[in-house]
C-alpha positions in Angstrom: -165.5 0.5 127.1 -168.8 0.7 128.3 -171.1 3.2 129.1 -170.3 2.8 132.2 -167.0 3.1 131.9 -167.2 6.1 129.4 -169.0 8.3 132.3 -166.4 6.8 135.3 -163.7 8.5 132.5 -165.1 12.0 132.0 -166.0 12.1 136.5 -162.9 12.5 136.8 -161.9 14.4 134.5 -164.2 17.1 135.5 -163.5 16.0 139.3 -159.2 17.2 138.1 -160.8 19.8 136.5 -162.6 21.4 138.9 -160.3 21.1 141.5 -157.2 22.8 139.3 -160.6 25.8 138.5 -160.9 26.3 142.3 -156.5 26.2 142.8 -156.3 29.0 139.9 -159.2 31.1 141.7 -157.5 30.8 145.0 -154.5 32.4 143.0 -156.5 34.8 141.2 -157.8 35.7 145.0 -154.6 36.6 146.8 -152.5 37.8 144.3 -152.0 41.1 146.0 -151.9 39.1 149.6 -148.4 39.9 151.0 -149.0 38.6 154.1 -150.7 35.2 154.4 -151.2 32.3 157.3 -147.7 31.8 158.5 -146.9 35.9 157.9 -145.6 35.8 153.9 -147.0 36.4 151.1 -149.2 33.9 149.6 -146.9 31.8 146.5 -149.2 30.5 143.9 -150.3 27.1 143.8 -150.2 24.7 140.9 -151.6 21.1 140.8 -150.6 18.3 139.3 -152.1 15.1 138.2 -151.9 11.9 137.5 -153.3 8.6 134.8 -155.2 6.7 137.1 -153.8 2.7 135.9 -155.5 0.3 137.7 -158.8 0.3 139.6 -162.1 1.4 138.8 -161.1 4.3 137.3 -158.6 3.1 135.4 -157.7 5.8 132.7 -158.4 8.3 134.4 -157.2 11.6 135.8 -156.8 12.1 139.5 -154.9 15.4 141.2 -152.0 13.5 143.0 -151.0 16.8 144.9 -151.4 20.9 144.9 -147.8 22.2 145.1 -146.3 25.7 145.4 -144.3 27.5 143.1 -141.4 28.3 144.7 -140.6 31.1 141.9 -139.3 34.4 143.9 -142.0 36.7 145.6 -142.4 40.4 143.3 -140.8 43.5 144.7 -142.5 46.9 144.8 -141.3 49.7 145.9 -144.0 51.4 148.2 -142.9 52.3 151.4 -145.8 53.9 153.1 -146.9 50.3 153.4 -147.1 48.2 156.0 -145.3 45.6 154.8 -142.1 47.5 153.6 -139.0 46.5 155.5 -136.4 49.2 156.0 -134.9 49.5 152.4 -139.6 50.5 151.5 -139.6 47.2 149.4 -143.0 45.3 149.7 -142.9 41.3 148.7 -146.2 40.8 146.9 -147.4 37.1 145.9 -145.8 35.1 142.4 -148.4 35.3 141.0 -149.2 36.5 137.2 -152.4 37.8 136.8 -152.5 37.2 132.6 -150.9 33.4 133.6 -153.6 32.3 135.9 -156.2 33.6 133.3 -154.6 31.6 130.2 -154.6 28.4 132.9 -158.1 29.8 133.6 -159.4 28.8 130.3 -157.1 26.0 129.3 -159.2 24.2 132.8 -162.1 25.4 131.6 -162.5 24.1 127.9 -160.9 20.4 128.9 -163.6 21.1 131.6 -166.3 21.7 128.8 -165.1 19.0 126.6 -165.1 16.0 129.1 -168.7 17.5 130.1 -169.6 17.5 125.9 -168.3 13.1 126.5 -170.3 13.4 129.0 -173.4 14.1 126.9 -172.6 12.9 124.1 -172.6 9.1 125.9 -175.9 10.3 128.1 -177.0 10.8 124.0 -175.9 7.3 122.7 -177.6 5.3 125.2 -180.9 6.9 125.4 -181.0 6.9 121.4 -180.2 2.9 122.4 -183.3 2.8 123.9 -185.5 4.7 122.0 -184.2 1.7 119.1 -185.3 -0.9 121.9 -188.8 0.5 121.7 -189.5 0.4 118.3 
């Protein structure tokens, strides 16, 4: 595996985790959105990763899709809420902030791991250049 292969693989991991962090951030930002663009409460989204098996980025990872979570909405009795139904229940998004924070920490750790690999490869290349100068 060449220096550039390591850089490419780390870049795919960084890119995939960046997208995952953006999706988790959107989930947290919309945890209390009872009426989204379609008139329904916000639905939690999740990222599906796929290993790249062929091509220039073979061995890396990419985001295959961003899917909506089909878990049911959370019902809360709030008769004074403008989005309450005739029985007084409001449908809140199916976002669990604790679960999202755990996912965010996991994505952050994966991002940091890819960044560490990238920096290590860079340091190795610089050391190799120093050997060549001496």
